[in-house]
mmCIF file of C-alpha atoms in Angstrom:
data_model
loop_
_atom_site.group_PDB
_atom_site.id
_atom_site.type_symbol
_atom_site.label_atom_id
_atom_site.label_comp_id
_atom_site.label_asym_id
_atom_site.label_seq_id
_atom_site.Cartn_x
_atom_site.Cartn_y
_atom_site.Cartn_z
ATOM 1 C CA MET A 1 0.076 0.192 -0.291
ATOM 2 C CA HIS A 2 2.783 2.129 1.126
ATOM 3 C CA LYS A 3 4.437 1.494 -2.523
ATOM 4 C CA LEU A 4 1.215 2.339 -4.422
ATOM 5 C CA LYS A 5 1.125 6.093 -2.442
ATOM 6 C CA LEU A 6 4.774 6.496 -3.593
ATOM 7 C CA ILE A 7 4.294 5.597 -7.043
ATOM 8 C CA PHE A 8 0.659 8.313 -6.936
ATOM 9 C CA VAL A 9 2.390 11.045 -5.391
ATOM 10 C CA SER A 10 5.558 10.476 -8.162
ATOM 11 C CA ILE A 11 2.986 10.546 -10.941
ATOM 12 C CA MET A 12 1.381 13.465 -9.531
ATOM 13 C CA ILE A 13 4.723 15.250 -8.933
ATOM 14 C CA LEU A 14 5.721 14.736 -12.718
ATOM 15 C CA PHE A 15 2.214 15.910 -13.802
ATOM 16 C CA LEU A 16 2.460 19.230 -11.863
ATOM 17 C CA GLN A 17 5.834 20.018 -13.169
ATOM 18 C CA GLY A 18 4.824 18.954 -16.665
ATOM 19 C CA CYS A 19 1.955 21.567 -16.038
ATOM 20 C CA ALA A 20 4.371 23.865 -14.817
ATOM 21 C CA ASP A 21 6.782 23.591 -17.778
ATOM 22 C CA ASN A 22 3.876 24.235 -20.316
ATOM 23 C CA ASN A 23 2.913 27.246 -18.132
ATOM 24 C CA SER A 24 6.271 28.882 -18.248
ATOM 25 C CA LYS A 25 6.255 28.273 -22.333
ATOM 26 C CA PHE A 26 3.181 29.617 -22.659
ATOM 27 C CA ASN A 27 4.016 32.837 -21.082
ATOM 28 C CA ASP A 28 7.310 32.620 -22.614
ATOM 29 C CA TYR A 29 5.700 32.971 -26.175
ATOM 30 C CA LEU A 30 3.425 34.824 -25.619
ATOM 31 C CA GLU A 31 6.240 37.817 -24.039
ATOM 32 C CA LYS A 32 8.303 36.837 -27.193
ATOM 33 C CA GLY A 33 5.210 37.646 -29.437
ATOM 34 C CA LEU A 34 4.302 40.928 -27.949
ATOM 35 C CA ASP A 35 7.840 41.925 -28.287
ATOM 36 C CA SER A 36 7.637 40.918 -31.577
ATOM 37 C CA LEU A 37 4.750 43.130 -31.864
ATOM 38 C CA ILE A 38 6.893 46.305 -30.283
ATOM 39 C CA THR A 39 9.746 45.703 -33.502
ATOM 40 C CA GLU A 40 6.601 45.339 -35.942
ATOM 41 C CA ASP A 41 8.232 41.907 -36.944
ATOM 42 C CA TYR A 42 4.713 40.058 -37.341
ATOM 43 C CA ALA A 43 5.882 37.129 -39.047
ATOM 44 C CA LYS A 44 7.574 36.033 -35.973
ATOM 45 C CA ALA A 45 5.140 37.304 -33.680
ATOM 46 C CA GLU A 46 2.855 35.201 -35.198
ATOM 47 C CA VAL A 47 4.707 31.976 -34.848
ATOM 48 C CA TYR A 48 5.117 32.782 -31.535
ATOM 49 C CA PHE A 49 1.256 32.996 -30.890
ATOM 50 C CA GLU A 50 0.677 29.700 -32.203
ATOM 51 C CA ASN A 51 3.278 28.105 -30.186
ATOM 52 C CA ALA A 52 1.252 29.625 -27.372
ATOM 53 C CA VAL A 53 -2.319 28.547 -28.916
ATOM 54 C CA GLU A 54 -1.063 24.864 -29.565
ATOM 55 C CA ILE A 55 0.069 24.779 -25.811
ATOM 56 C CA ASN A 56 -2.982 26.249 -24.757
ATOM 57 C CA ASN A 57 -6.259 26.592 -27.224
ATOM 58 C CA GLU A 58 -8.391 27.826 -24.806
ATOM 59 C CA ASP A 59 -6.610 30.833 -23.837
ATOM 60 C CA ARG A 60 -8.604 33.723 -25.547
ATOM 61 C CA LYS A 61 -5.982 36.324 -24.882
ATOM 62 C CA ALA A 62 -3.470 34.041 -27.212
ATOM 63 C CA GLN A 63 -6.529 33.845 -29.417
ATOM 64 C CA LYS A 64 -6.903 37.036 -29.914
ATOM 65 C CA LEU A 65 -3.478 37.778 -30.534
ATOM 66 C CA LEU A 66 -2.860 35.723 -32.878
ATOM 67 C CA GLU A 67 -5.825 36.850 -35.075
ATOM 68 C CA GLN A 68 -4.986 40.190 -34.963
ATOM 69 C CA THR A 69 -1.263 39.491 -35.802
ATOM 70 C CA LYS A 70 -1.948 37.530 -39.060
ATOM 71 C CA TYR A 71 -4.526 39.809 -39.996
ATOM 72 C CA MET A 72 -2.091 43.217 -39.654
ATOM 73 C CA LYS A 73 0.798 41.081 -41.339
ATOM 74 C CA SER A 74 -1.601 41.011 -44.251
ATOM 75 C CA ALA A 75 -2.289 44.461 -43.815
ATOM 76 C CA VAL A 76 1.017 45.729 -44.043
ATOM 77 C CA TYR A 77 2.018 42.947 -46.998
ATOM 78 C CA TYR A 78 -1.184 44.643 -49.136
ATOM 79 C CA TYR A 79 -0.120 48.161 -48.274
ATOM 80 C CA ASP A 80 3.688 47.476 -49.753
ATOM 81 C CA LYS A 81 2.097 45.866 -52.466
ATOM 82 C CA GLY A 82 -0.035 49.294 -53.136
ATOM 83 C CA ASN A 83 -3.168 47.542 -52.777
ATOM 84 C CA GLU A 84 -4.482 49.756 -50.323
ATOM 85 C CA ASP A 85 -8.326 48.435 -50.425
ATOM 86 C CA GLU A 86 -6.875 44.716 -49.497
ATOM 87 C CA ALA A 87 -4.984 46.604 -46.467
ATOM 88 C CA LEU A 88 -7.940 48.423 -45.610
ATOM 89 C CA GLY A 89 -9.676 45.248 -44.953
ATOM 90 C CA ASN A 90 -7.114 43.523 -42.774
ATOM 91 C CA LEU A 91 -6.894 46.463 -40.159
ATOM 92 C CA SER A 92 -10.347 46.980 -40.299
ATOM 93 C CA ILE A 93 -10.116 43.566 -38.529
ATOM 94 C CA VAL A 94 -7.362 44.410 -36.462
ATOM 95 C CA ILE A 95 -9.120 47.300 -34.755
ATOM 96 C CA GLY A 96 -12.412 45.218 -34.712
ATOM 97 C CA VAL A 97 -10.908 42.385 -32.695
ATOM 98 C CA GLU A 98 -11.730 42.562 -28.710
ATOM 99 C CA GLY A 99 -9.659 41.338 -26.045
ATOM 100 C CA GLY A 100 -6.420 41.501 -28.019
ATOM 101 C CA SER A 101 -3.493 44.231 -28.200
ATOM 102 C CA VAL A 102 -4.515 47.795 -27.601
ATOM 103 C CA GLY A 103 -0.730 49.032 -28.838
ATOM 104 C CA LEU A 104 -1.470 47.048 -32.363
ATOM 105 C CA GLN A 105 -4.739 48.491 -32.997
ATOM 106 C CA SER A 106 -3.074 51.683 -32.453
ATOM 107 C CA LYS A 107 -0.753 50.551 -34.936
ATOM 108 C CA ALA A 108 -3.895 49.732 -37.603
ATOM 109 C CA LYS A 109 -5.372 52.822 -37.100
ATOM 110 C CA LYS A 110 -2.676 54.724 -37.799
ATOM 111 C CA LEU A 111 -1.643 52.929 -40.939
ATOM 112 C CA GLU A 112 -5.292 53.211 -41.901
ATOM 113 C CA GLU A 113 -5.154 57.183 -41.266
ATOM 114 C CA THR A 114 -2.283 57.234 -43.577
ATOM 115 C CA ILE A 115 -3.750 55.329 -46.322
ATOM 116 C CA ASN A 116 -6.541 57.451 -46.068
ATOM 117 C CA GLN A 117 -5.137 60.638 -45.929
ATOM 118 C CA LYS A 118 -2.953 59.692 -49.220
ATOM 119 C CA ILE A 119 -2.689 62.424 -51.734
ATOM 120 C CA ILE A 120 -2.600 61.690 -55.238
ATOM 121 C CA THR A 121 -0.959 63.875 -57.831
ATOM 122 C CA PHE A 122 -1.328 64.219 -61.499
ATOM 123 C CA ASP A 123 1.914 62.705 -61.578
ATOM 124 C CA ASP A 124 0.627 59.168 -60.060
ATOM 125 C CA PHE A 125 -1.768 59.401 -63.350
ATOM 126 C CA LYS A 126 0.963 59.869 -66.128
ATOM 127 C CA GLY A 127 2.835 56.720 -67.599
ATOM 128 C CA ASN A 128 1.886 54.039 -70.324
ATOM 129 C CA TYR A 129 -1.473 51.904 -69.782
ATOM 130 C CA ALA A 130 -2.742 48.702 -71.855
ATOM 131 C CA GLN A 131 -6.331 47.235 -72.442
ATOM 132 C CA PHE A 132 -5.481 43.650 -72.991
ATOM 133 C CA GLU A 133 -7.750 41.255 -75.096
ATOM 134 C CA SER A 134 -8.645 39.336 -72.362
ATOM 135 C CA THR A 135 -6.960 38.628 -68.990
ATOM 136 C CA PRO A 136 -4.501 41.185 -67.866
ATOM 137 C CA TYR A 137 -0.632 40.846 -68.780
ATOM 138 C CA ALA A 138 -1.484 37.125 -70.376
ATOM 139 C CA SER A 139 -3.143 37.994 -73.371
ATOM 140 C CA SER A 140 -1.689 40.500 -76.152
ATOM 141 C CA ILE A 141 -2.503 44.417 -76.077
ATOM 142 C CA HIS A 142 -5.451 46.026 -77.716
ATOM 143 C CA VAL A 143 -5.386 49.441 -76.805
ATOM 144 C CA HIS A 144 -2.852 51.723 -75.597
ATOM 145 C CA LEU A 145 -2.668 54.735 -73.326
ATOM 146 C CA GLN A 146 -0.200 57.428 -72.616
ATOM 147 C CA ILE A 147 -0.748 60.190 -70.308
ATOM 148 C CA THR A 148 1.925 62.898 -70.396
ATOM 149 C CA ASP A 149 2.079 66.515 -69.087
ATOM 150 C CA ASP A 150 0.535 68.060 -72.316
ATOM 151 C CA GLU A 151 -1.524 65.314 -73.968
ATOM 152 C CA ILE A 152 -3.404 61.981 -73.684
ATOM 153 C CA ILE A 153 -2.386 59.501 -76.800
ATOM 154 C CA SER A 154 -4.170 56.483 -77.638
ATOM 155 C CA GLY A 155 -4.310 53.914 -80.255
ATOM 156 C CA LYS A 156 -4.569 50.435 -81.645
ATOM 157 C CA LYS A 157 -1.501 48.569 -83.149
ATOM 158 C CA SER A 158 -3.334 48.496 -86.774
ATOM 159 C CA SER A 159 -4.271 51.852 -86.431
ATOM 160 C CA SER A 160 -2.799 55.313 -85.669
ATOM 161 C CA TYR A 161 -2.733 56.992 -82.518
ATOM 162 C CA TYR A 162 -5.417 59.675 -81.226
ATOM 163 C CA LEU A 163 -3.973 62.790 -79.966
ATOM 164 C CA GLU A 164 -6.100 65.094 -77.597
ATOM 165 C CA SER A 165 -4.224 67.867 -76.115
ATOM 166 C CA ILE A 166 -4.569 68.819 -72.304
ATOM 167 C CA ILE A 167 -6.327 72.087 -71.272
ATOM 168 C CA GLU A 168 -6.819 71.670 -67.743
ATOM 169 C CA LYS A 169 -6.749 69.112 -65.418
ATOM 170 C CA ARG A 170 -8.687 68.416 -61.745
ATOM 171 C CA ILE A 171 -8.078 65.986 -58.846
ATOM 172 C CA GLN A 172 -10.531 64.977 -56.325
ATOM 173 C CA ASP A 173 -9.618 62.233 -53.974
ATOM 174 C CA ASP A 174 -8.505 59.372 -56.840
ATOM 175 C CA ILE A 175 -9.946 60.635 -59.897
ATOM 176 C CA LEU A 176 -8.584 62.947 -62.685
ATOM 177 C CA GLU A 177 -11.038 64.796 -64.524
ATOM 178 C CA ILE A 178 -9.089 65.987 -67.843
ATOM 179 C CA ASP A 179 -10.661 68.883 -70.206
ATOM 180 C CA SER A 180 -8.976 68.260 -73.719
ATOM 181 C CA SER A 181 -9.288 69.288 -77.682
ATOM 182 C CA TYR A 182 -9.066 67.119 -80.451
ATOM 183 C CA GLN A 183 -9.236 67.232 -83.963
ATOM 184 C CA GLU A 184 -11.876 64.718 -86.232
ATOM 185 C CA MET A 185 -9.807 63.272 -89.051
ATOM 186 C CA GLY A 186 -10.497 65.521 -91.940
ATOM 187 C CA SER A 187 -11.953 68.736 -89.749
ATOM 188 C CA GLU A 188 -9.855 71.998 -89.135
ATOM 189 C CA GLU A 189 -12.434 72.722 -86.085
ATOM 190 C CA SER A 190 -11.210 71.334 -82.317
ATOM 191 C CA GLU A 191 -13.572 69.647 -80.638
ATOM 192 C CA MET A 192 -14.036 69.646 -76.940
ATOM 193 C CA ASN A 193 -13.777 66.761 -74.192
ATOM 194 C CA THR A 194 -13.914 66.017 -70.445
ATOM 195 C CA GLY A 195 -12.595 62.646 -69.357
ATOM 196 C CA LYS A 196 -12.727 60.942 -65.987
ATOM 197 C CA TYR A 197 -10.115 58.774 -64.738
ATOM 198 C CA GLN A 198 -9.584 56.835 -61.493
ATOM 199 C CA ILE A 199 -6.346 55.468 -60.174
ATOM 200 C CA LYS A 200 -5.788 51.932 -58.052
ATOM 201 C CA TYR A 201 -3.242 49.855 -57.077
ATOM 202 C CA GLU A 202 -3.057 46.024 -57.609
ATOM 203 C CA ASN A 203 0.022 44.300 -57.024
ATOM 204 C CA ASP A 204 2.623 47.237 -57.509
ATOM 205 C CA LYS A 205 0.821 48.306 -60.510
ATOM 206 C CA LYS A 206 -1.419 51.413 -61.213
ATOM 207 C CA VAL A 207 -4.845 50.207 -62.906
ATOM 208 C CA LEU A 208 -6.720 52.995 -64.825
ATOM 209 C CA ASN A 209 -10.471 53.231 -64.841
ATOM 210 C CA VAL A 210 -12.036 55.406 -67.732
ATOM 211 C CA LEU A 211 -15.107 56.224 -65.841
ATOM 212 C CA ASN A 212 -16.431 57.615 -69.033
ATOM 213 C CA THR A 213 -16.471 54.487 -71.217
ATOM 214 C CA GLY A 214 -15.927 51.851 -68.244
ATOM 215 C CA GLY A 215 -12.807 50.866 -70.074
ATOM 216 C CA VAL A 216 -9.915 49.502 -67.350
ATOM 217 C CA PHE A 217 -5.995 50.107 -68.348
ATOM 218 C CA TYR A 218 -3.332 48.016 -66.964
ATOM 219 C CA GLU A 219 0.191 49.761 -66.415
ATOM 220 C CA VAL A 220 2.619 48.712 -68.368
ATOM 221 C CA ASP A 221 6.170 49.721 -69.476
ATOM 222 C CA GLU A 222 7.759 50.562 -73.112
ATOM 223 C CA GLN A 223 9.668 47.554 -73.238
ATOM 224 C CA GLN A 224 6.299 45.290 -72.746
ATOM 225 C CA LEU A 225 4.762 47.523 -75.468
ATOM 226 C CA SER A 226 7.802 47.111 -77.750
ATOM 227 C CA ASP A 227 8.321 43.453 -77.222
ATOM 228 C CA GLU A 228 4.578 43.271 -78.811
ATOM 229 C CA GLY A 229 5.853 45.324 -81.798
ATOM 230 C CA TRP A 230 4.265 48.297 -80.629
ATOM 231 C CA ASN A 231 5.147 51.603 -82.731
ATOM 232 C CA LEU A 232 5.020 54.081 -79.756
ATOM 233 C CA PRO A 233 3.937 57.709 -80.321
ATOM 234 C CA LEU A 234 7.004 60.452 -79.693
ATOM 235 C CA ASN A 235 6.208 62.268 -76.022
#
């Protein structure tokens, strides 16, 4: 009987020691995860919080910290890639998590503010754009559009370019409105036109929406146009 008691006590000691070790590891992972949030190393913080949740998957604090960290990491990724809509969506989740890190919520709000307050200038709209036959960048270029300081130039490979001279331009938020003049073929009189363009970013590339027509153009460089045999207009 005495031996059985000794065995039972030994088992209890080992069990309690194991629980103590797990608690120590759990707290250590939480602390290291929080330290990584301070240095904004979200990938490392995510690993630490995942380890903590593996030890105790019923701890609400660890779960909330892991959730916040995952979405903050995604928000920063999309922001760096220029996809601000996705970044804002992820930031909204970070901010909405209750019982997590107040400091991380504060950082998310700050980044959200930065995105919303970003000033878009005419220089952001300038450049070469392409409307593709089907899938962007995976199909042939159907229409080339170029915006310069003074002109809007557009055309198809099989036809001549169409030129509009910029008279006045106005920007509100991410929308550019341009008053321009052009001449119809065979006419000596200039016609007036007002075009509206909206700029977005997807995976580091600009996407230009022509609001008047519903056309969507994607940013390309001169090398891409040249590779497809386009004769570029002189700037």
